[in-house]
Short mmCIF file of C-alpha atoms in Angstrom, two decimals:
data_model
loop_
_atom_site.label_atom_id
_atom_site.label_comp_id
_atom_site.label_asym_id
_atom_site.label_seq_id
_atom_site.Cartn_x
_atom_site.Cartn_y
_atom_site.Cartn_z
CA MET A 1 0.66 0.20 0.02
CA ALA A 2 2.84 2.70 0.95
CA GLY A 3 4.57 1.57 -3.00
CA TYR A 4 1.20 2.97 -3.90
CA THR A 5 1.05 6.00 -2.12
CA LEU A 6 4.23 6.52 -2.82
CA ILE A 7 4.17 5.96 -6.63
CA LEU A 8 0.62 8.52 -6.19
CA ALA A 9 2.33 10.58 -4.70
CA ILE A 10 5.11 10.93 -6.95
CA LEU A 11 2.26 11.09 -9.69
CA ILE A 12 1.25 14.16 -8.36
CA LEU A 13 3.72 16.15 -7.72
CA GLY A 14 5.43 15.88 -11.09
CA GLY A 15 1.89 17.43 -11.86
CA LEU A 16 2.67 20.48 -10.06
CA ILE A 17 5.94 20.53 -11.10
CA ALA A 18 5.47 19.31 -15.29
CA THR A 19 2.73 22.43 -14.67
CA LEU A 20 4.76 25.15 -12.87
CA GLY A 21 7.65 24.28 -15.01
CA ASP A 22 5.01 25.02 -18.43
CA ARG A 23 2.81 28.38 -17.33
CA ILE A 24 6.46 29.01 -15.82
CA GLY A 25 7.74 28.41 -19.76
CA THR A 26 5.45 30.20 -21.08
CA LYS A 27 5.80 33.18 -18.82
CA VAL A 28 9.05 33.35 -20.19
CA GLY A 29 8.46 33.27 -23.92
CA LYS A 30 5.71 35.70 -23.92
CA ALA A 31 8.18 38.52 -21.32
CA ARG A 32 10.57 37.11 -23.60
CA LEU A 33 13.30 37.35 -20.57
CA SER A 34 16.37 36.84 -21.15
CA ILE A 35 18.72 34.73 -18.85
CA PHE A 36 22.84 35.06 -19.04
CA LYS A 37 22.31 36.87 -21.65
CA LEU A 38 20.67 34.66 -24.02
CA ARG A 39 18.25 34.79 -26.29
CA PRO A 40 14.29 34.41 -25.75
CA ARG A 41 13.72 30.75 -26.61
CA ASP A 42 16.94 29.63 -25.17
CA THR A 43 15.83 30.88 -22.03
CA ALA A 44 12.49 29.74 -22.39
CA THR A 45 14.77 25.52 -23.50
CA VAL A 46 16.29 26.58 -20.21
CA VAL A 47 14.08 27.10 -18.25
CA THR A 48 12.21 23.49 -18.81
CA ILE A 49 15.64 21.71 -19.35
CA ALA A 50 15.93 23.23 -15.33
CA THR A 51 12.08 21.83 -14.94
CA GLY A 52 13.25 18.95 -15.51
CA GLY A 53 15.47 18.67 -14.07
CA MET A 54 13.77 19.62 -10.85
CA ILE A 55 11.27 16.96 -11.44
CA SER A 56 13.59 13.94 -12.06
CA ALA A 57 15.80 15.98 -9.03
CA SER A 58 12.30 15.87 -6.60
CA THR A 59 11.37 12.24 -7.82
CA LEU A 60 14.80 10.80 -6.79
CA GLY A 61 15.00 12.21 -3.89
CA ILE A 62 11.25 11.28 -2.37
CA LEU A 63 12.57 7.23 -3.51
CA LEU A 64 15.58 7.27 -1.73
CA LEU A 65 13.92 9.56 1.26
CA LEU A 66 10.40 7.05 1.55
CA SER A 67 12.62 3.73 0.44
CA GLY A 68 15.66 2.09 2.33
CA GLN A 69 15.80 -0.50 0.11
CA LEU A 70 16.14 1.55 -2.67
CA ARG A 71 19.32 3.34 -0.89
CA ASP A 72 20.45 -0.08 -0.05
CA GLY A 73 20.44 -0.87 -3.98
CA LEU A 74 21.67 2.26 -5.25
CA PHE A 75 24.55 2.99 -2.75
CA ARG A 76 25.34 -0.66 -1.01
CA LEU A 77 24.89 -2.93 -4.43
CA GLU A 78 28.58 -3.28 -4.52
CA SER A 79 28.35 -4.89 -1.36
CA ILE A 80 25.55 -7.02 -1.65
CA ARG A 81 27.03 -8.10 -4.73
CA SER A 82 30.74 -9.19 -2.83
CA GLU A 83 28.86 -11.04 -0.40
CA LEU A 84 26.11 -12.92 -3.34
CA ALA A 85 29.52 -13.38 -4.65
CA SER A 86 30.43 -16.87 -2.75
CA SER A 87 27.05 -18.27 -3.50
CA GLN A 88 26.82 -21.56 -6.00
CA GLU A 89 24.28 -21.03 -8.68
CA GLN A 90 21.45 -19.00 -6.70
CA LYS A 91 23.68 -16.92 -5.82
CA GLN A 92 24.94 -16.24 -9.62
CA LYS A 93 21.77 -15.79 -11.04
CA VAL A 94 21.07 -13.47 -7.96
CA GLU A 95 24.21 -11.99 -9.39
CA THR A 96 23.23 -11.54 -13.07
CA ASP A 97 20.05 -10.41 -12.10
CA LEU A 98 21.44 -7.31 -10.13
CA LYS A 99 24.53 -6.55 -12.59
CA THR A 100 20.73 -6.72 -15.24
CA ALA A 101 18.77 -4.80 -12.88
CA LYS A 102 22.45 -2.06 -12.17
CA ASP A 103 22.23 -1.64 -16.37
CA GLU A 104 18.77 -1.24 -16.17
CA GLN A 105 19.22 1.36 -13.76
CA GLU A 106 22.22 3.73 -15.27
CA LYS A 107 19.52 3.71 -18.76
CA ALA A 108 16.52 4.56 -16.36
CA GLN A 109 19.11 7.35 -15.16
CA GLN A 110 20.22 7.61 -18.86
CA ARG A 111 16.63 7.85 -20.16
CA LEU A 112 16.00 10.92 -16.81
CA GLY A 113 19.24 12.66 -18.53
CA GLN A 114 16.87 13.02 -21.39
CA ILE A 115 13.47 13.68 -19.64
CA ASN A 116 13.57 16.91 -21.78
CA GLN A 117 11.90 16.61 -24.41
CA SER A 118 8.81 15.56 -22.53
CA LEU A 119 7.62 14.99 -18.56
CA VAL A 120 5.35 12.01 -20.04
CA GLN A 121 8.05 9.93 -21.28
CA ALA A 122 9.78 11.21 -18.07
CA ILE A 123 6.25 9.63 -15.40
CA ARG A 124 6.63 7.04 -17.64
CA LYS A 125 10.15 5.70 -17.75
CA GLN A 126 9.39 6.63 -13.72
CA SER A 127 7.11 4.22 -13.88
CA GLU A 128 9.47 1.88 -15.84
CA THR A 129 12.49 2.31 -12.95
CA GLN A 130 9.48 2.12 -10.21
CA ALA A 131 9.23 -1.38 -11.17
CA LEU A 132 12.38 -2.37 -12.19
CA LEU A 133 12.84 -0.90 -8.26
CA GLN A 134 10.48 -3.70 -7.37
CA SER A 135 11.22 -6.50 -9.01
CA VAL A 136 15.13 -6.12 -8.05
CA GLU A 137 14.02 -6.06 -4.25
CA SER A 138 12.16 -9.24 -4.69
CA LYS A 139 14.92 -10.95 -6.51
CA PHE A 140 17.10 -9.04 -3.55
CA GLN A 141 15.36 -10.40 -0.54
CA GLN A 142 14.92 -14.03 -2.33
CA ALA A 143 18.92 -13.25 -3.50
CA ASP A 144 19.21 -13.11 0.27
CA GLU A 145 16.98 -15.54 1.61
CA ALA A 146 19.67 -18.41 -0.57
CA LEU A 147 22.41 -16.95 0.98
CA GLN A 148 20.71 -17.47 4.17
CA LYS A 149 20.00 -21.05 3.11
CA ALA A 150 23.37 -21.35 2.08
CA SER A 151 24.64 -20.61 4.93
CA LYS A 152 22.80 -22.47 6.40
CA GLN A 153 24.32 -25.45 4.17
CA GLU A 154 28.07 -24.36 5.13
CA ALA A 155 27.17 -24.31 9.08
CA ASP A 156 25.74 -27.82 8.58
CA LEU A 157 28.34 -28.25 6.68
CA ARG A 158 30.67 -27.58 8.59
CA ASP A 159 29.81 -29.99 11.32
CA ARG A 160 29.72 -32.73 9.90
CA ILE A 161 32.92 -32.03 8.56
CA GLN A 162 33.73 -31.32 12.51
CA ASN A 163 32.08 -34.94 13.07
CA LEU A 164 34.43 -36.78 10.48
CA THR A 165 37.07 -35.38 11.79
CA ALA A 166 36.13 -36.66 15.08
CA GLU A 167 36.04 -39.73 13.75
CA GLN A 168 38.50 -39.84 11.52
CA SER A 169 40.67 -39.57 14.12
CA SER A 170 38.67 -42.04 16.67
CA LEU A 171 39.86 -44.75 13.17
CA GLN A 172 43.33 -44.23 13.28
CA ALA A 173 43.88 -44.51 16.74
CA GLU A 174 42.21 -47.26 16.41
CA SER A 175 43.99 -48.25 12.98
CA SER A 176 47.11 -48.05 15.21
CA GLN A 177 45.79 -50.05 17.27
CA LEU A 178 45.32 -52.64 15.42
CA ARG A 179 47.95 -52.27 13.15
CA GLU A 180 50.32 -52.86 17.04
CA GLU A 181 48.35 -56.37 17.48
CA LYS A 182 49.25 -57.56 13.85
CA SER A 183 52.94 -57.09 14.66
CA ARG A 184 52.04 -59.14 17.35
CA ILE A 185 50.85 -61.51 15.95
CA SER A 186 53.18 -61.78 13.56
CA ASN A 187 56.07 -61.24 15.74
CA GLU A 188 53.45 -64.79 17.63
CA LEU A 189 53.05 -66.13 14.75
CA ALA A 190 56.86 -66.11 13.69
CA THR A 191 58.02 -67.21 17.73
CA ILE A 192 55.27 -70.49 16.67
CA SER A 193 57.14 -70.72 13.10
CA GLN A 194 60.12 -71.39 14.72
CA GLU A 195 59.30 -73.80 17.49
CA ARG A 196 57.44 -75.44 14.91
CA GLU A 197 60.65 -75.93 12.82
CA THR A 198 62.80 -76.72 16.47
CA LEU A 199 59.84 -79.88 17.18
CA LYS A 200 59.36 -80.81 13.36
CA GLN A 201 63.56 -80.75 12.69
CA LYS A 202 63.15 -83.04 16.46
CA VAL A 203 61.04 -85.34 15.79
CA ASP A 204 62.59 -85.82 11.85
CA GLU A 205 65.89 -86.46 14.64
CA SER A 206 63.78 -88.98 16.30
CA GLU A 207 61.77 -90.95 13.51
CA GLN A 208 65.59 -90.96 11.54
CA ARG A 209 67.18 -91.96 15.38
CA LEU A 210 64.05 -94.42 16.00
CA VAL A 211 65.01 -96.47 12.12
CA GLU A 212 68.62 -96.35 13.54
CA ILE A 213 68.06 -98.08 16.23
CA GLU A 214 65.74 -100.26 14.30
CA LYS A 215 68.70 -100.94 12.34
CA GLN A 216 70.83 -102.07 15.22
CA ARG A 217 68.32 -103.53 17.19
CA VAL A 218 67.85 -105.78 13.18
CA ALA A 219 71.22 -106.40 12.76
CA LEU A 220 71.62 -107.23 16.17
CA GLY A 221 69.21 -109.87 15.88
CA SER A 222 71.57 -111.14 13.19
CA GLU A 223 74.37 -110.49 14.96
CA VAL A 224 72.84 -112.43 17.75
CA ALA A 225 72.05 -115.86 15.40
CA SER A 226 74.92 -115.25 13.62
CA LEU A 227 76.71 -115.81 17.46
CA GLU A 228 74.27 -118.66 18.00
CA SER A 229 75.12 -120.14 15.42
CA VAL A 230 79.10 -119.72 16.37
CA ARG A 231 78.22 -120.81 19.57
CA GLU A 232 76.47 -124.75 18.76
CA GLN A 233 79.52 -124.42 15.87
CA LEU A 234 82.16 -123.17 19.58
CA LEU A 235 80.20 -125.77 21.73
CA ILE A 236 80.91 -128.79 18.77
CA SER A 237 84.38 -127.66 18.30
CA LEU A 238 84.63 -127.19 22.59
CA GLU A 239 83.42 -131.16 22.46
CA ALA A 240 86.84 -132.36 19.95
CA LEU A 241 88.91 -130.19 21.44
CA ARG A 242 88.37 -131.76 25.29
CA LYS A 243 88.70 -134.88 22.36
CA GLY A 244 91.57 -133.29 21.52
CA ASN A 245 90.90 -133.71 17.90
CA VAL A 246 90.32 -130.63 15.75
CA ALA A 247 92.32 -128.74 14.31
CA ILE A 248 91.32 -125.98 12.05
CA PHE A 249 88.39 -124.91 13.06
CA ALA A 250 84.59 -123.32 11.29
CA ASP A 251 85.76 -120.17 9.79
CA GLN A 252 89.11 -119.97 10.03
CA ILE A 253 91.37 -117.86 8.41
CA LEU A 254 94.11 -120.35 6.40
CA SER A 255 95.23 -116.84 4.48
CA ILE A 256 95.23 -113.40 3.71
CA GLY A 257 95.89 -111.01 1.52
CA VAL A 258 95.37 -107.59 -0.03
CA VAL A 259 95.02 -107.36 -4.48
CA ARG A 260 96.40 -104.13 -5.70
CA PRO A 261 93.65 -102.34 -8.39
CA ASN A 262 93.97 -102.25 -12.09
CA LEU A 263 95.23 -105.67 -12.19
CA SER A 264 94.80 -107.89 -15.49
CA THR A 265 93.49 -110.91 -15.43
CA GLY A 266 96.08 -113.18 -15.75
CA GLU A 267 97.67 -111.18 -12.14
CA LEU A 268 94.69 -111.34 -10.54
CA ARG A 269 94.65 -114.89 -11.45
CA GLN A 270 97.99 -115.59 -9.93
CA ALA A 271 97.06 -113.38 -7.06
CA SER A 272 94.10 -115.84 -5.77
CA THR A 273 96.97 -118.49 -6.56
CA GLN A 274 99.63 -116.85 -4.42
CA LEU A 275 96.26 -117.53 -1.92
CA LEU A 276 95.81 -121.05 -1.88
CA GLN A 277 99.26 -121.83 -2.23
CA GLN A 278 99.30 -120.51 1.76
CA ALA A 279 96.61 -121.39 2.41
CA GLU A 280 97.45 -124.47 1.77
CA ARG A 281 100.30 -124.43 3.81
CA ASN A 282 98.94 -122.70 6.46
CA ALA A 283 96.39 -126.30 6.86
CA ARG A 284 99.11 -128.84 6.04
CA GLU A 285 100.58 -127.06 9.68
CA LEU A 286 97.73 -127.28 11.60
CA LEU A 287 96.67 -130.62 10.77
CA ALA A 288 99.84 -131.83 12.31
CA PHE A 289 100.98 -133.84 9.47
CA LEU A 290 103.70 -137.12 11.08
CA PRO A 291 106.23 -136.56 7.61
CA ASP A 292 105.66 -140.49 6.64
CA GLN A 293 101.79 -139.67 5.98
CA ALA A 294 101.68 -136.01 4.33
CA PRO A 295 99.43 -137.07 1.42
CA LYS A 296 100.66 -136.51 -2.10
CA GLU A 297 98.04 -134.40 -3.42
CA PRO A 298 96.31 -131.08 -2.09
CA VAL A 299 94.66 -130.87 1.35
CA ILE A 300 92.29 -128.19 0.06
CA LYS A 301 89.63 -129.02 -2.34
CA ILE A 302 88.75 -126.18 -4.51
CA THR A 303 86.87 -125.86 -8.64
CA GLU A 304 88.01 -124.02 -11.68
CA ALA A 305 85.23 -122.89 -11.41
CA GLN A 306 85.49 -121.08 -7.30
CA VAL A 307 88.55 -120.10 -9.02
CA GLU A 308 85.92 -117.98 -11.81
CA GLU A 309 83.88 -116.10 -9.13
CA LEU A 310 86.29 -115.48 -7.32
CA LEU A 311 88.17 -113.85 -9.65
CA ASN A 312 84.33 -112.28 -10.72
CA LYS A 313 84.68 -111.07 -7.98
CA ILE A 314 87.38 -108.86 -7.91
CA LYS A 315 88.44 -108.02 -11.86
CA ASP A 316 87.08 -104.10 -11.70
CA GLY A 317 89.98 -102.50 -11.39
CA GLN A 318 89.54 -101.14 -7.92
CA SER A 319 91.94 -102.85 -4.04
CA TYR A 320 89.89 -105.81 -1.90
CA VAL A 321 90.78 -107.73 0.95
CA ILE A 322 90.60 -111.82 0.22
CA ARG A 323 90.66 -113.58 2.67
CA ILE A 324 91.15 -117.38 2.78
CA LEU A 325 88.71 -119.27 4.99
CA SER A 326 88.25 -122.65 6.33
CA ALA A 327 84.20 -123.75 5.42
CA GLY A 328 83.89 -125.92 8.54
CA ASN A 329 85.48 -127.96 11.15
CA PHE A 330 88.36 -130.20 10.30
CA LEU A 331 89.72 -133.12 12.74
CA LYS A 332 93.65 -133.95 12.58
CA ARG A 333 95.08 -134.84 9.43
CA GLU A 334 92.39 -134.98 7.05
CA THR A 335 93.59 -135.16 3.99
CA ARG A 336 90.53 -132.43 2.34
CA ILE A 337 89.19 -129.33 2.95
CA ALA A 338 86.69 -127.56 2.43
CA ILE A 339 87.26 -123.04 2.25
CA ALA A 340 85.35 -120.03 1.22
CA ALA A 341 86.60 -116.82 -0.04
CA ASP A 342 85.49 -113.64 1.92
CA VAL A 343 86.15 -110.71 -1.44
CA THR A 344 86.12 -107.00 0.94
CA LEU A 345 86.45 -103.87 -0.73
CA ASN A 346 89.53 -102.59 0.58
CA ARG A 347 88.84 -99.12 1.33
CA GLN A 348 89.46 -97.17 4.41
CA ILE A 349 87.09 -97.31 6.63
CA PHE A 350 88.02 -95.11 10.39
CA ALA A 351 90.68 -92.47 9.28
CA ARG A 352 93.36 -91.13 12.33
CA GLY A 353 91.53 -90.27 15.24
CA ALA A 354 87.60 -90.22 13.39
CA GLU A 355 85.58 -90.88 16.58
CA ILE A 356 84.30 -94.72 16.77
CA ALA A 357 81.98 -94.63 19.89
CA THR A 358 80.74 -92.32 22.49
CA LEU A 359 79.73 -94.08 25.56
CA GLN A 360 78.16 -91.14 28.91
CA PHE A 361 79.35 -92.20 32.28
CA THR A 362 78.12 -91.05 36.48
CA PRO A 363 81.66 -90.91 39.24
CA ASP A 364 78.99 -93.14 41.32
CA LEU A 365 79.70 -95.67 39.67
CA SER A 366 82.27 -99.14 41.55
CA PRO A 367 84.87 -100.50 39.77
CA GLN A 368 83.35 -103.55 38.08
CA ALA A 369 80.66 -101.41 37.17
CA LEU A 370 82.77 -99.09 34.98
CA ALA A 371 84.80 -102.06 34.03
CA SER A 372 81.69 -103.84 33.02
CA ARG A 373 80.37 -99.56 31.97
CA VAL A 374 83.34 -99.75 29.42
CA GLU A 375 83.71 -103.37 28.13
CA GLN A 376 80.28 -101.39 27.33
CA LEU A 377 81.57 -99.68 24.54
CA PHE A 378 84.40 -102.04 23.50
CA LEU A 379 81.51 -104.19 21.90
CA LEU A 380 80.43 -101.01 20.82
CA VAL A 381 83.02 -100.28 19.06
CA SER A 382 83.31 -103.27 17.96
CA PHE A 383 79.76 -103.43 15.81
CA ARG A 384 80.00 -100.29 14.22
CA ALA A 385 83.24 -101.82 13.17
CA ARG A 386 81.80 -104.78 11.93
CA ARG A 387 78.88 -102.78 10.79
CA GLU A 388 81.66 -100.00 8.59
CA GLY A 389 82.73 -102.82 7.21
CA VAL A 390 86.03 -103.48 9.65
CA LEU A 391 86.55 -107.90 9.54
CA ALA A 392 86.38 -109.17 12.80
CA ASP A 393 87.62 -112.05 14.41
CA PRO A 394 86.16 -115.63 12.93
CA LEU A 395 86.37 -117.40 16.49
CA THR A 396 85.59 -114.63 19.15
CA GLY A 397 83.51 -112.67 17.11
CA LYS A 398 85.53 -109.54 17.70
CA VAL A 399 87.93 -106.92 16.19
CA GLY A 400 90.55 -104.80 17.50
CA GLN A 401 92.58 -105.70 20.72
CA PHE A 402 93.14 -102.65 24.37
CA THR A 403 95.65 -104.43 25.94
CA PRO A 404 95.14 -104.85 30.09
CA GLU A 405 97.89 -102.17 31.75
CA ALA A 406 96.69 -99.62 29.26
CA PHE A 407 92.22 -101.41 30.60
CA ASN A 408 93.72 -100.90 34.89
CA ALA A 409 94.86 -97.56 34.16
CA LEU A 410 91.27 -96.58 32.67
CA ILE A 411 89.88 -97.61 35.50
CA LYS A 412 91.90 -96.08 37.26
CA THR A 413 91.91 -92.46 36.10
CA ALA A 414 87.61 -92.07 35.37
CA GLY A 415 87.27 -93.41 38.92
CA GLU A 416 89.07 -91.27 40.81
CA LEU A 417 87.14 -88.53 39.18
CA LYS A 418 83.82 -86.62 41.20
CA SER A 419 81.75 -85.44 38.40
CA PRO A 420 79.70 -87.00 35.36
CA TYR A 421 82.45 -87.40 31.79
CA GLU A 422 82.19 -90.11 28.49
CA ILE A 423 84.87 -92.22 27.55
CA LYS A 424 85.01 -92.08 23.70
CA ALA A 425 86.65 -95.24 21.10
CA VAL A 426 88.65 -92.78 18.36
CA ALA A 427 90.63 -94.95 15.94
CA LYS A 428 94.80 -94.67 16.69
CA ASP A 429 95.44 -95.20 13.14
CA PRO A 430 93.01 -95.82 9.76
CA ILE A 431 91.85 -98.03 10.18
CA PHE A 432 91.16 -100.92 6.65
CA PRO A 433 89.13 -104.27 6.07
CA ALA A 434 91.56 -106.25 7.17
CA SER A 435 93.44 -103.92 9.31
CA SER A 436 93.57 -105.13 13.62
CA LEU A 437 91.40 -101.92 14.75
CA SER A 438 93.95 -100.03 17.53
CA LEU A 439 92.16 -97.97 19.76
CA GLU A 440 93.21 -94.91 21.43
CA LEU A 441 89.95 -94.71 24.95
CA VAL A 442 89.48 -90.74 26.17
CA ILE A 443 87.94 -89.51 28.84
CA ARG A 444 86.55 -86.28 28.17
CA GLN A 445 85.35 -83.83 31.30
CA ASN A 446 83.13 -80.46 30.03
CA GLY A 447 84.71 -80.34 26.82
CA VAL A 448 88.18 -80.91 28.04
CA GLU A 449 90.86 -84.49 28.00
CA ILE A 450 91.58 -85.56 30.88
CA ALA A 451 93.44 -88.23 29.50
CA ARG A 452 94.44 -91.08 26.71
CA PHE A 453 95.30 -94.71 26.72
CA SER A 454 96.60 -97.59 24.20
#
């Protein structure tokens, strides 16, 4: 309603001023007045222009005085545009509208400057300007609402950003804890894996040990059976000895020799013949023939097939140990003796200083228990030496020997020790299949050698 009143007041004031200007111009024209030495016609034109300027000035003044929004639109337009610069699509649209309004306002001002043509055009332009200002005011209100809405959205976004920042910090802390937990679990898994590998290695070692023990058990069983057979033969031989008739025992060595490597077939045959001749001489000596009763034919019974079989075993160019053994028990003055040839690859089985067997001892053993324990060490040495290929004595089943003096000295020294120790059997010299097993017994305590006996 105030707008209509304002428009009405402007129209009435404009009409009065136009009427007054017209009358003044008429009177000036009739009176042919002259201002500033101008012609009367020019003076009337100047009065008309002044009147039009007063109409424009009064109109603009009334508008500025009565409408604060118009004053803001004219004097704060740039600040409003800068405030609306941060909005998005709606703000840009408002800026475009404001720019259009400013352009229209400037055009209106230009039109007002040209109202010298007629007061009617001035009033029409004034009406158009008033309508345009109202439109600008409406658009300004819309822009202000849009700005407030954008500010609210901005505040909401800031709140969301703060919440997301807090949530991010919480997630980072949780992620750090999870990484630490992952590192701890990885370390525990690595430790468990190492322990599992260690246990697996121990299990493998135990399984290998069990396999080795099983092999030793089988070998010992075989050896026990062999010893049992030997025992029966020895019992038979013992009975024959009691009667004084046995001259050669079963598996007794009649001759032994080493065949060098890379010999020709003729040289191998010659070496074999020499061993058989030596066995013949030893057998005749053991059979104890009387000078006038010695047989003319050889007492050793061997066929050409047996000789060829022996040559086939040793013809591959390697070095072998050949033993001619008695195939059974034979009485004095028997004229036919069966033999068997034992062939073993001649290789170094134990190097000098090589460990053959070791047993642990405690200091609380009596002399009898200590001696029994050392005997167990000798049996273990004999077993391992025979298993590796050292040839045993056919009658005793043992390999090597150890002097009673060294044995007694060992027992005496070991009996004086006050803490646990071990006795290690090592090879005194390089050992081959046909070698005599020369031993050294070494007493060690806490990894330090105490004494050595041989």
